[in-house]
Coordinates of C-alpha atoms in Angstrom, one line a residue:
X265 CA 0.0 0.0 0.0
X266 CA 3.0 2.3 0.4
X267 CA 3.3 2.5 -3.4
X268 CA -0.3 3.9 -3.6
X269 CA 0.4 6.4 -0.7
X270 CA 3.6 7.6 -2.3
X271 CA 1.8 8.1 -5.6
X272 CA -1.2 10.0 -4.0
X273 CA 0.8 12.4 -1.9
X274 CA 2.4 13.7 -5.1
X275 CA -1.0 14.6 -6.5
X276 CA -2.0 18.3 -6.2
X277 CA -5.3 17.7 -4.3
X278 CA -3.7 15.3 -1.7
X279 CA -0.6 17.5 -1.4
X280 CA -2.9 20.5 -0.7
X281 CA -4.6 18.7 2.2
X282 CA -1.3 17.5 3.7
X283 CA 0.3 20.9 3.3
X284 CA -2.7 22.5 4.9
X285 CA -2.2 20.2 8.0
X286 CA 1.5 20.8 8.2
X287 CA 1.2 24.6 7.8
X288 CA -1.4 24.8 10.6
X289 CA -4.6 25.7 8.8
X290 CA -7.3 25.6 11.4
X291 CA -10.1 24.2 9.4
X292 CA -10.2 22.2 6.1
X293 CA -13.0 20.5 4.2
X294 CA -12.3 17.5 2.0
X295 CA -15.2 16.3 -0.1
X296 CA -15.6 13.4 -2.4
X297 CA -13.6 10.6 -0.7
X298 CA -15.5 7.6 0.5
X299 CA -14.8 4.2 2.0
X300 CA -11.2 3.1 2.2
X301 CA -10.0 6.1 0.3
X302 CA -10.6 8.1 3.5
X303 CA -8.5 5.6 5.4
X304 CA -5.8 6.2 2.8
X305 CA -5.9 9.9 3.4
X306 CA -5.8 9.5 7.2
X307 CA -2.7 7.3 6.9
X308 CA -1.0 9.7 4.6
X309 CA -1.6 12.6 7.0
X310 CA -0.4 10.6 9.9
X311 CA 2.8 9.7 8.2
X312 CA 3.4 13.3 7.1
X313 CA 3.0 14.9 10.5
X314 CA 4.7 14.1 13.8
X315 CA 1.5 14.8 15.8
X316 CA -1.3 12.9 17.4
X317 CA -4.6 12.5 15.5
X318 CA -8.1 12.0 16.9
X319 CA -10.4 10.6 14.2
X320 CA -14.1 10.9 15.1
X321 CA -17.0 9.0 13.4
X322 CA -20.7 9.2 14.1
X323 CA -21.0 5.5 15.1
X324 CA -18.9 2.7 16.5
X325 CA -19.3 0.5 13.4
X326 CA -17.7 3.2 11.2
X327 CA -14.9 3.6 13.7
X328 CA -14.2 -0.1 13.6
X329 CA -14.1 -0.2 9.8
X330 CA -11.7 2.8 9.7
X331 CA -9.5 1.1 12.3
X332 CA -9.3 -2.2 10.4
X333 CA -8.4 -0.3 7.2
X334 CA -5.8 1.8 8.9
X335 CA -4.2 -1.2 10.5
X336 CA -3.8 -2.7 7.1
X337 CA -2.7 0.5 5.4
X338 CA -0.3 1.9 8.0
X339 CA 3.3 0.9 8.3
X340 CA 3.3 1.4 12.1
X341 CA 1.2 -0.1 14.9
X342 CA 0.3 3.2 16.4
X343 CA -3.3 3.0 15.4
X344 CA -5.9 2.6 18.2
X345 CA -9.6 2.0 18.5
X346 CA -11.5 3.6 21.4
X347 CA -14.8 1.8 21.4
X348 CA -17.8 3.1 23.5
X349 CA -21.5 2.4 23.5
X350 CA -23.6 5.3 22.4
X351 CA -25.7 5.7 25.6
X352 CA -23.9 6.6 28.8
X353 CA -26.8 4.9 30.7
X354 CA -25.8 1.5 29.3
X355 CA -22.1 2.0 30.1
X356 CA -23.0 3.0 33.7
X357 CA -25.4 0.0 34.1
X358 CA -23.3 -2.8 32.6
X359 CA -19.9 -2.0 31.2
X360 CA -18.4 -4.4 28.7
X361 CA -15.1 -5.7 30.1
X362 CA -13.8 -6.3 26.6
X363 CA -14.6 -2.7 25.5
X364 CA -13.2 -1.3 28.7
X365 CA -10.0 -3.3 28.2
X366 CA -9.7 -2.0 24.6
X367 CA -10.2 1.6 25.7
X368 CA -7.6 1.4 28.4
X369 CA -5.1 -0.2 26.1
X370 CA -5.9 2.4 23.4
X371 CA -5.5 5.4 25.6
X372 CA -2.3 4.3 27.4
X373 CA -0.6 3.3 24.2
X374 CA -1.8 6.4 22.3
X375 CA -0.4 8.7 25.0
X376 CA 3.0 7.0 25.0
X377 CA 3.8 8.5 21.7
X378 CA 3.7 12.0 20.2
X379 CA 2.2 10.5 17.0
X380 CA -0.5 8.0 16.2
X381 CA -4.2 7.9 15.4
X382 CA -7.0 7.3 18.0
X383 CA -10.3 6.4 16.3
X384 CA -13.5 6.9 18.3
X385 CA -17.3 7.4 17.8
X386 CA -18.6 10.8 18.8
X387 CA -20.1 9.3 22.0
X388 CA -16.5 9.0 23.3
X389 CA -16.2 12.8 23.4
X390 CA -19.0 13.0 25.9
X391 CA -17.3 10.9 28.5
X392 CA -15.8 12.4 31.6
X393 CA -12.2 11.3 32.0
X394 CA -9.4 11.8 34.5
X395 CA -6.8 14.5 33.9
X396 CA -4.2 13.3 31.4
X397 CA -1.5 13.3 34.0
X398 CA -3.3 10.5 35.8
X399 CA -2.8 8.1 32.9
X400 CA 0.9 9.1 32.8
X401 CA 1.3 8.5 36.6
X402 CA -0.7 5.3 37.0
X403 CA 1.5 2.9 35.0
X404 CA 3.7 0.7 37.1
X405 CA 7.0 -0.6 35.7
X406 CA 8.6 -3.7 37.1
X407 CA 12.1 -4.7 35.9
X408 CA 14.4 -7.4 37.1
X409 CA 17.0 -5.9 39.5
X410 CA 14.9 -2.8 40.2
X411 CA 14.3 -1.7 43.8
X412 CA 10.6 -0.9 44.4
X413 CA 8.7 0.8 47.2
X414 CA 6.3 -2.1 48.0
X415 CA 3.7 -0.1 50.0
X416 CA 3.6 2.7 47.4
X417 CA 3.1 0.2 44.5
X418 CA 0.3 -1.6 46.4
X419 CA -1.5 1.8 47.0
X420 CA -1.0 2.7 43.3
X421 CA -2.6 -0.6 42.3
X422 CA -5.7 0.2 44.3
X423 CA -5.9 3.7 42.9
X424 CA -5.6 2.1 39.4
X425 CA -8.7 0.1 40.1
X426 CA -7.2 -3.3 41.0
X427 CA -9.0 -5.3 43.7
X428 CA -6.9 -7.2 46.3
X429 CA -7.8 -10.8 46.6
X430 CA -6.2 -14.0 48.0
X431 CA -5.6 -15.5 44.6
X432 CA -6.0 -13.8 41.2
X433 CA -8.5 -15.5 38.9
X434 CA -9.9 -12.7 36.7
X435 CA -8.5 -9.5 35.1
X436 CA -8.5 -6.5 37.5
X437 CA -7.2 -8.4 40.5
X438 CA -4.0 -8.6 42.4
X439 CA -2.6 -10.5 45.4
X440 CA 0.4 -10.4 47.6
X441 CA 1.8 -13.4 49.5
X442 CA 5.1 -12.9 51.2
X443 CA 7.5 -11.7 48.5
X444 CA 5.2 -12.7 45.6
X445 CA 3.0 -10.1 43.8
X446 CA 0.4 -11.5 41.3
X447 CA -1.3 -9.0 39.0
X448 CA -3.9 -9.8 36.4
X449 CA -4.1 -6.9 34.0
X450 CA -7.0 -6.2 31.6
X451 CA -4.7 -6.0 28.6
X452 CA -2.8 -9.4 29.0
X453 CA -4.1 -12.9 28.4
X454 CA -2.4 -14.3 31.5
X455 CA -1.6 -12.8 34.9
X456 CA 2.0 -11.8 35.8
X457 CA 3.9 -13.0 38.9
X458 CA 6.6 -10.7 40.3
X459 CA 8.9 -12.3 42.9
X460 CA 10.8 -10.1 45.2
X461 CA 14.0 -10.6 47.2
X462 CA 13.4 -8.2 50.0
X463 CA 12.4 -5.0 47.9
X464 CA 14.3 -6.0 44.8
X465 CA 12.5 -7.5 41.7
X466 CA 14.1 -11.0 41.4
X467 CA 12.0 -12.6 38.7
X468 CA 9.0 -11.8 36.4
X469 CA 6.9 -14.4 34.6
X470 CA 3.5 -15.0 33.3
X471 CA 1.5 -17.9 34.8
X472 CA -1.8 -19.8 34.2
X473 CA -4.5 -18.5 36.5
X474 CA -6.2 -21.9 36.7
X475 CA -3.2 -24.3 37.1
X476 CA -0.8 -21.7 38.7
X477 CA 1.9 -23.1 36.4
X478 CA 4.6 -20.7 35.3
X479 CA 4.7 -19.7 31.6
X480 CA 7.1 -17.3 29.9
X481 CA 9.8 -15.5 31.8
X482 CA 10.2 -11.8 31.0
X483 CA 12.7 -9.1 32.0
X484 CA 10.2 -6.3 32.6
X485 CA 6.5 -5.5 32.5
X486 CA 4.3 -2.4 32.5
X487 CA 1.1 -2.7 34.4
X488 CA -1.7 -0.5 33.0
X489 CA -4.8 0.7 34.9
X490 CA -7.7 -1.7 35.5
X491 CA -10.3 1.1 35.5
X492 CA -10.9 4.2 33.3
X493 CA -12.0 6.3 36.3
X494 CA -8.6 6.7 38.0
X495 CA -9.2 7.9 41.6
X496 CA -7.0 8.6 44.5
X497 CA -8.3 8.3 48.1
X498 CA -8.6 12.1 48.2
X499 CA -10.6 12.1 44.9
X500 CA -13.2 9.7 46.4
X501 CA -13.5 11.8 49.5
X502 CA -13.8 15.0 47.5
X503 CA -16.5 13.3 45.3
X504 CA -18.4 12.2 48.4
X505 CA -18.4 15.7 49.9
X506 CA -19.6 17.3 46.6
X507 CA -22.3 14.7 46.2
X508 CA -23.4 15.3 49.8
X509 CA -23.6 19.0 49.2
X510 CA -25.6 18.5 46.0
X511 CA -27.9 16.0 47.8
X512 CA -28.6 18.7 50.4
X513 CA -29.5 21.2 47.8
X514 CA -31.7 18.7 46.0
X515 CA -33.6 17.8 49.2
X516 CA -34.5 21.4 49.8
X517 CA -36.4 21.4 46.5
X518 CA -38.5 18.3 47.3
X519 CA -41.7 18.8 49.3
X520 CA -42.9 15.2 49.5
X521 CA -41.5 13.4 52.6
X522 CA -41.3 10.0 51.0
X523 CA -39.5 11.3 48.0
X524 CA -37.0 13.0 50.2
X525 CA -36.3 9.9 52.2
X526 CA -36.0 7.8 49.0
X527 CA -33.5 10.1 47.5
X528 CA -31.6 10.5 50.7
X529 CA -31.3 6.8 51.2
X530 CA -30.2 6.0 47.7
X531 CA -27.6 8.8 47.3
X532 CA -26.6 8.5 50.9
X533 CA -25.6 4.9 50.2
X534 CA -23.3 6.0 47.4
X535 CA -21.8 8.7 49.6
X536 CA -21.1 6.1 52.2
X537 CA -19.4 3.8 49.7
X538 CA -17.2 6.6 48.4
X539 CA -16.2 7.6 52.0
X540 CA -15.3 3.9 52.6
X541 CA -13.1 4.0 49.5
X542 CA -15.3 1.4 47.7
X543 CA -15.5 1.1 43.9
X544 CA -18.8 0.5 42.3
X545 CA -20.1 0.6 38.7
X546 CA -22.6 3.4 39.2
X547 CA -19.8 5.8 40.4
X548 CA -19.1 6.6 36.8
X549 CA -22.1 8.9 36.8
X550 CA -20.4 11.1 39.4
X551 CA -17.3 11.8 37.2
X552 CA -17.6 15.6 37.4
X553 CA -17.4 15.5 41.2
X554 CA -14.1 13.8 41.6
X555 CA -11.6 16.0 39.8
X556 CA -10.8 19.7 40.1
X557 CA -10.5 19.8 36.3
X558 CA -12.4 16.9 34.7
X559 CA -11.1 16.0 31.2
X560 CA -12.3 14.6 27.9
X561 CA -10.6 13.0 25.0
X562 CA -10.0 16.4 23.5
X563 CA -7.8 17.3 26.5
X564 CA -5.6 14.3 25.7
X565 CA -4.9 15.8 22.2
X566 CA -2.1 18.5 22.1
X567 CA -3.0 21.9 20.9
X568 CA -1.2 21.3 17.7
X569 CA -2.8 17.8 17.2
X570 CA -5.3 17.2 14.5
X571 CA -9.0 16.3 14.7
X572 CA -10.4 14.5 11.7
X573 CA -14.3 14.5 11.7
X574 CA -15.7 11.8 9.4
X575 CA -19.0 13.1 8.0
X576 CA -19.3 16.1 10.3
X577 CA -23.1 16.6 9.6
X578 CA -23.8 13.0 10.8
X579 CA -21.6 13.5 13.8
X580 CA -23.5 16.6 14.8
X581 CA -26.8 14.8 14.3
X582 CA -25.8 11.9 16.4
X583 CA -24.3 14.0 19.2
X584 CA -27.5 16.1 19.5
X585 CA -29.6 13.0 19.5
X586 CA -27.5 11.5 22.3
X587 CA -27.8 14.7 24.3
X588 CA -31.6 14.5 23.9
X589 CA -31.8 10.8 24.9
X590 CA -29.5 11.4 27.9
X591 CA -31.5 14.4 29.1
X592 CA -34.7 12.3 29.0
X593 CA -33.0 9.4 30.9
X594 CA -31.6 11.9 33.4
X595 CA -35.0 13.5 33.9
X596 CA -36.6 10.1 34.5
X597 CA -34.0 9.4 37.2
X598 CA -34.7 12.7 38.9
X599 CA -38.5 12.2 38.8
X600 CA -38.1 8.7 40.3
X601 CA -35.7 10.1 43.1
X602 CA -32.7 8.2 41.9
X603 CA -30.6 11.2 41.0
X604 CA -29.7 14.6 42.5
X605 CA -31.0 17.7 40.8
X606 CA -28.9 20.1 38.6
X607 CA -26.4 17.5 37.8
X608 CA -24.5 16.5 34.6
X609 CA -23.3 13.0 33.8
X610 CA -21.4 13.8 30.6
X611 CA -20.4 16.6 28.3
X612 CA -23.1 17.8 25.9
X613 CA -22.3 18.7 22.3
X614 CA -22.2 22.4 23.1
X615 CA -19.4 21.7 25.6
X616 CA -17.6 19.4 23.2
X617 CA -17.7 21.8 20.3
X618 CA -16.5 24.6 22.6
X619 CA -13.5 22.5 23.6
X620 CA -12.4 21.8 20.1
X621 CA -9.5 24.2 19.7
X622 CA -7.1 22.0 17.7
X623 CA -6.9 22.1 13.9
X624 CA -9.8 20.2 12.3
X625 CA -10.3 18.4 9.0
X626 CA -13.9 17.7 7.9
X627 CA -14.6 14.7 5.6
X628 CA -17.8 14.8 3.5
X629 CA -19.0 12.7 0.6
X630 CA -20.7 15.8 -0.9
X631 CA -19.3 19.3 -1.3
X632 CA -21.6 21.4 0.8
X633 CA -21.5 23.8 3.7
X634 CA -21.3 22.3 7.1
X635 CA -23.0 24.3 9.9
X636 CA -20.8 26.0 12.4
X637 CA -17.6 25.5 10.3
X638 CA -15.4 28.0 8.4
X639 CA -12.8 26.0 6.4
X640 CA -9.9 28.0 5.0
X641 CA -9.0 25.2 2.5
X642 CA -11.6 23.3 0.5
X643 CA -10.6 20.3 -1.6
X644 CA -13.0 18.3 -3.7
X645 CA -11.5 15.0 -4.7
X646 CA -13.1 13.1 -7.6
X647 CA -13.6 9.6 -6.2
X648 CA -16.0 6.7 -7.0
X649 CA -16.8 3.6 -4.9
X650 CA -15.6 0.5 -6.7
X651 CA -18.3 -1.4 -8.6
X652 CA -19.4 -4.8 -7.2
X653 CA -18.7 -7.4 -9.8
X654 CA -20.1 -10.4 -7.9
X655 CA -18.0 -12.8 -10.0
X656 CA -19.3 -11.5 -13.3
X657 CA -16.1 -11.5 -15.3
X658 CA -17.7 -10.0 -18.4
X659 CA -18.4 -6.8 -16.4
X660 CA -14.8 -6.8 -15.1
X661 CA -13.5 -7.3 -18.7
X662 CA -15.4 -4.2 -19.7
X663 CA -13.8 -2.1 -16.9
X664 CA -10.4 -3.5 -17.6
X665 CA -10.7 -2.3 -21.2
X666 CA -11.9 1.1 -20.1
X667 CA -9.0 1.5 -17.6
X668 CA -6.5 0.2 -20.1
X669 CA -7.7 2.7 -22.8
X670 CA -7.4 5.5 -20.3
X671 CA -3.9 4.5 -19.0
X672 CA -5.1 3.7 -15.5
X673 CA -3.0 2.0 -12.9
X674 CA -5.1 -1.0 -11.7
X675 CA -4.3 -2.4 -8.3
X676 CA -6.0 -5.6 -7.2
X677 CA -5.8 -6.5 -3.4
X678 CA -5.6 -10.1 -2.2
X679 CA -5.6 -11.0 1.5
X680 CA -2.8 -13.6 1.2
X681 CA -0.5 -15.2 -1.4
X682 CA -2.8 -18.2 -2.0
X683 CA -5.7 -15.9 -2.8
X684 CA -3.4 -13.8 -5.0
X685 CA -2.6 -16.9 -7.1
X686 CA -6.3 -17.8 -7.3
X687 CA -7.2 -14.3 -8.5
X688 CA -4.5 -14.3 -11.1
X689 CA -5.7 -17.8 -12.3
X690 CA -9.3 -16.7 -12.6
X691 CA -8.4 -13.5 -14.5
X692 CA -6.1 -15.5 -16.8
X693 CA -9.1 -17.8 -17.6
X694 CA -10.9 -14.8 -19.0
X695 CA -7.9 -13.5 -20.9
X696 CA -7.2 -10.7 -18.4
X697 CA -3.5 -10.5 -17.7
X698 CA -2.4 -9.5 -14.2
X699 CA 0.9 -9.7 -12.5
X700 CA 1.6 -10.5 -8.8
X701 CA 3.9 -8.0 -7.2
X702 CA 6.8 -9.9 -5.6
X703 CA 8.8 -6.8 -4.7
X704 CA 8.1 -3.1 -3.9
X705 CA 6.3 -1.4 -6.8
X706 CA 5.9 2.2 -7.8
X707 CA 3.0 3.8 -9.6
X708 CA 2.0 4.2 -12.3
X709 CA 2.0 0.5 -13.4
X710 CA 1.4 -0.7 -17.0
X711 CA -0.3 -4.0 -16.2
X712 CA -3.0 -4.7 -13.5
X713 CA -1.0 -5.6 -10.4
X714 CA -2.0 -7.9 -7.5
X715 CA -0.6 -7.0 -4.1
X716 CA -1.2 -8.5 -0.7
X717 CA -3.5 -6.3 1.4
X718 CA -7.0 -6.5 2.8
X719 CA -8.9 -3.2 3.1
X720 CA -12.7 -3.1 3.3
X721 CA -13.5 -1.5 0.0
X722 CA -11.9 -0.5 -3.3
X723 CA -12.2 2.9 -5.1
X724 CA -11.5 4.7 -8.3
X725 CA -9.8 8.1 -8.6
X726 CA -10.4 9.2 -12.2
X727 CA -8.3 12.3 -12.1
X728 CA -5.3 10.3 -10.9
X729 CA -6.0 7.4 -13.2
X730 CA -6.0 4.9 -10.3
X731 CA -8.4 2.0 -9.7
X732 CA -8.1 -0.1 -6.5
X733 CA -10.2 -3.4 -6.4
X734 CA -10.5 -5.7 -3.4
X735 CA -11.4 -9.4 -3.5
X736 CA -14.8 -8.6 -2.0
X737 CA -15.8 -6.5 -5.1
X738 CA -14.5 -9.2 -7.4
X739 CA -16.3 -12.3 -6.0
X740 CA -18.8 -11.4 -3.3

């Protein structure tokens, strides 16, 4: 795919976009690109700038598709998916351990580097997060021969959301027995055992949580948080006090005695749990109460980072709909005396939009004005989604003829070498010659060329005489 990217970045329209990003243009609009062509552009931009990128979609399924494409297209592994459910209510009620693990892994790895792409649905921007400094602080490094402060490390594990148990069996737990510390992180398949000689790390190894048998030995390990809501003891006490103050203000507004008692008992129980340093799933709705300066994903992106908004109009529509649904849910909780008054669970779209100070690039299929935007550079790229051939080789022959007559470079993508051989054989049966690229190629190419790659969809760029076809379009 590097050959395609090298070719595209030399074209005037793609160069204009990349130059706009590198020169610091605050707002750009790119129209026309669809499907995997957008992933190609995002990869090009990422390779051309040494900055972090936050790529926002309107739904999780689009974020997943972009992520899968970018993993295939990009030469580095610094591409991360931050998956969240649309409704905050569902996250608070039953959080998916798998999605939580992916989010923690994505955030910690994205923040480790000054470059890289984090892909997330717009619902992710609504979430209340700890200040960025917490993620940088709450990562524990263990290395053989290192002297550690055992008590400090154990307190950090608790702040990071780990629960102390007698024997670890599930992710998010840790135990200590004599000079042995077992930690089961959310981001590893097996727990890790750290053996100490006094306060020195003597050995580190993975082990099977069921059989307790040792697995691979390692020289060092970094333990990431087990929770997204990173809280110190002081944060929990602060949250409890603020919640208690808000409860008092809410009770003054309620006239019915039974309603007062119901709210006081429910919220009072949460206050007690916070004062007792307990963790519970519902505490996520109190995110604004814990920190002096609550953060969002936008605060994790440097001022000179880039925000790419995939279909800005749909993002705005989704965000406003989520605000509406959340407001209705919140009102139902207030009316049933399950929530304090005058209280926010997440950022609304107005808050999010106001916090977007970084340069922005809007992607749109159609060239049209997007409300509340003022792009200084507008680029309209001529792009077509690749036709679905469904195994009809006569249709493909017609396109091959058209492309050949117009001096197009035709690139056919196969997921592996076996499929590349199969595609070549099928094309040969219909007198369509194609070569399999064995080495690095450069565009333009004279003959249809098969390369190993597996993006979600092909595309045609008529102005650049380029056609990219995937196996899906050929046979499915």
